[in-house]
């Protein structure tokens, strides 16, 4: 729907909820890691690996990070495709992250396991997944309040460009 201001210029209202707001595609990604006994992604040196790559990919306009939560042994992301489709970007991203993690992880041997992707098709699905990301640390007993959890979009201790 178009709206006109006093000068007769067309303005669009609620751009995020227009039919094309989810083109390019938006994805919810879950990336658990195997071979971890304890914390990985909530330790600064490992979170920094993820953040550096995500920020680099954003600076190069490959993807856009919309929301994130790093759990101790899993990464949860909501990303928007920019220059690359998910099927091209995601495997390369996971390979690069895993190589860097295994260089720093004592003994190496880490691998991705049971990773999933889900296309977010509308505003309702986006809000559902964003709410889930926000409260996941609370539901898992890692925080009493989403604002008290460091490795999510709210506190952004990982310093991901949002």
PDB file of C-alpha atoms in Angstrom, residues 40-106:
ATOM      1  CA  UNK A  40      33.263 -23.609  22.806  1.00  0.00           C
ATOM      2  CA  UNK A  41      31.340 -20.712  21.297  1.00  0.00           C
ATOM      3  CA  UNK A  42      30.870 -18.898  24.597  1.00  0.00           C
ATOM      4  CA  UNK A  43      34.630 -18.657  25.129  1.00  0.00           C
ATOM      5  CA  UNK A  44      36.057 -15.460  23.703  1.00  0.00           C
ATOM      6  CA  UNK A  45      38.784 -16.985  21.532  1.00  0.00           C
ATOM      7  CA  UNK A  46      36.279 -19.259  19.756  1.00  0.00           C
ATOM      8  CA  UNK A  47      33.502 -16.658  19.567  1.00  0.00           C
ATOM      9  CA  UNK A  48      36.044 -14.290  18.007  1.00  0.00           C
ATOM     10  CA  UNK A  49      36.620 -16.778  15.166  1.00  0.00           C
ATOM     11  CA  UNK A  50      32.917 -16.794  14.335  1.00  0.00           C
ATOM     12  CA  UNK A  51      32.530 -13.046  14.712  1.00  0.00           C
ATOM     13  CA  UNK A  52      35.537 -12.263  12.515  1.00  0.00           C
ATOM     14  CA  UNK A  53      34.252 -14.452   9.693  1.00  0.00           C
ATOM     15  CA  UNK A  54      30.646 -13.229   9.961  1.00  0.00           C
ATOM     16  CA  UNK A  55      31.777  -9.593  10.009  1.00  0.00           C
ATOM     17  CA  UNK A  56      34.100 -10.180   7.050  1.00  0.00           C
ATOM     18  CA  UNK A  57      31.317 -11.843   5.063  1.00  0.00           C
ATOM     19  CA  UNK A  58      29.048  -8.899   5.868  1.00  0.00           C
ATOM     20  CA  UNK A  59      31.680  -6.311   4.886  1.00  0.00           C
ATOM     21  CA  UNK A  60      32.053  -8.170   1.597  1.00  0.00           C
ATOM     22  CA  UNK A  61      28.244  -8.118   1.184  1.00  0.00           C
ATOM     23  CA  UNK A  62      27.969 -11.909   1.010  1.00  0.00           C
ATOM     24  CA  UNK A  63      25.319 -12.173   3.757  1.00  0.00           C
ATOM     25  CA  UNK A  64      23.690 -10.022   6.458  1.00  0.00           C
ATOM     26  CA  UNK A  65      23.407 -11.249  10.053  1.00  0.00           C
ATOM     27  CA  UNK A  66      19.955 -10.328  11.339  1.00  0.00           C
ATOM     28  CA  UNK A  67      20.147 -12.060  14.735  1.00  0.00           C
ATOM     29  CA  UNK A  68      22.304 -14.577  16.593  1.00  0.00           C
ATOM     30  CA  UNK A  69      22.819 -16.580  19.757  1.00  0.00           C
ATOM     31  CA  UNK A  70      25.963 -18.548  20.517  1.00  0.00           C
ATOM     32  CA  UNK A  71      25.284 -21.439  22.850  1.00  0.00           C
ATOM     33  CA  UNK A  72      28.211 -23.298  24.461  1.00  0.00           C
ATOM     34  CA  UNK A  73      28.319 -25.938  21.700  1.00  0.00           C
ATOM     35  CA  UNK A  74      26.032 -24.562  18.965  1.00  0.00           C
ATOM     36  CA  UNK A  75      25.639 -21.477  16.827  1.00  0.00           C
ATOM     37  CA  UNK A  76      22.164 -20.133  16.023  1.00  0.00           C
ATOM     38  CA  UNK A  77      21.941 -17.511  13.271  1.00  0.00           C
ATOM     39  CA  UNK A  78      19.314 -15.649  11.321  1.00  0.00           C
ATOM     40  CA  UNK A  79      20.951 -14.483   8.113  1.00  0.00           C
ATOM     41  CA  UNK A  80      19.795 -12.760   4.948  1.00  0.00           C
ATOM     42  CA  UNK A  81      21.284 -13.700   1.596  1.00  0.00           C
ATOM     43  CA  UNK A  82      23.020 -10.785  -0.129  1.00  0.00           C
ATOM     44  CA  UNK A  83      25.539 -11.654  -2.873  1.00  0.00           C
ATOM     45  CA  UNK A  84      25.599 -15.414  -2.293  1.00  0.00           C
ATOM     46  CA  UNK A  85      22.822 -17.951  -1.912  1.00  0.00           C
ATOM     47  CA  UNK A  86      22.800 -20.080   1.215  1.00  0.00           C
ATOM     48  CA  UNK A  87      23.852 -23.226  -0.660  1.00  0.00           C
ATOM     49  CA  UNK A  88      27.049 -21.489  -1.789  1.00  0.00           C
ATOM     50  CA  UNK A  89      27.861 -19.424   1.324  1.00  0.00           C
ATOM     51  CA  UNK A  90      27.024 -21.843   4.145  1.00  0.00           C
ATOM     52  CA  UNK A  91      29.283 -24.834   3.266  1.00  0.00           C
ATOM     53  CA  UNK A  92      32.262 -22.527   2.714  1.00  0.00           C
ATOM     54  CA  UNK A  93      31.522 -20.698   5.980  1.00  0.00           C
ATOM     55  CA  UNK A  94      31.248 -23.933   7.975  1.00  0.00           C
ATOM     56  CA  UNK A  95      34.468 -25.324   6.454  1.00  0.00           C
ATOM     57  CA  UNK A  96      36.431 -22.141   7.194  1.00  0.00           C
ATOM     58  CA  UNK A  97      35.130 -21.911  10.776  1.00  0.00           C
ATOM     59  CA  UNK A  98      35.854 -25.572  11.467  1.00  0.00           C
ATOM     60  CA  UNK A  99      39.424 -25.257  10.164  1.00  0.00           C
ATOM     61  CA  UNK A 100      40.084 -22.272  12.429  1.00  0.00           C
ATOM     62  CA  UNK A 101      38.448 -23.929  15.441  1.00  0.00           C
ATOM     63  CA  UNK A 102      40.468 -27.116  15.004  1.00  0.00           C
ATOM     64  CA  UNK A 103      43.702 -25.080  14.849  1.00  0.00           C
ATOM     65  CA  UNK A 104      42.951 -23.598  18.285  1.00  0.00           C
ATOM     66  CA  UNK A 105      41.020 -26.450  19.913  1.00  0.00           C
ATOM     67  CA  UNK A 106      43.258 -28.727  22.036  1.00  0.00           C
TER      68      UNK A 106
END
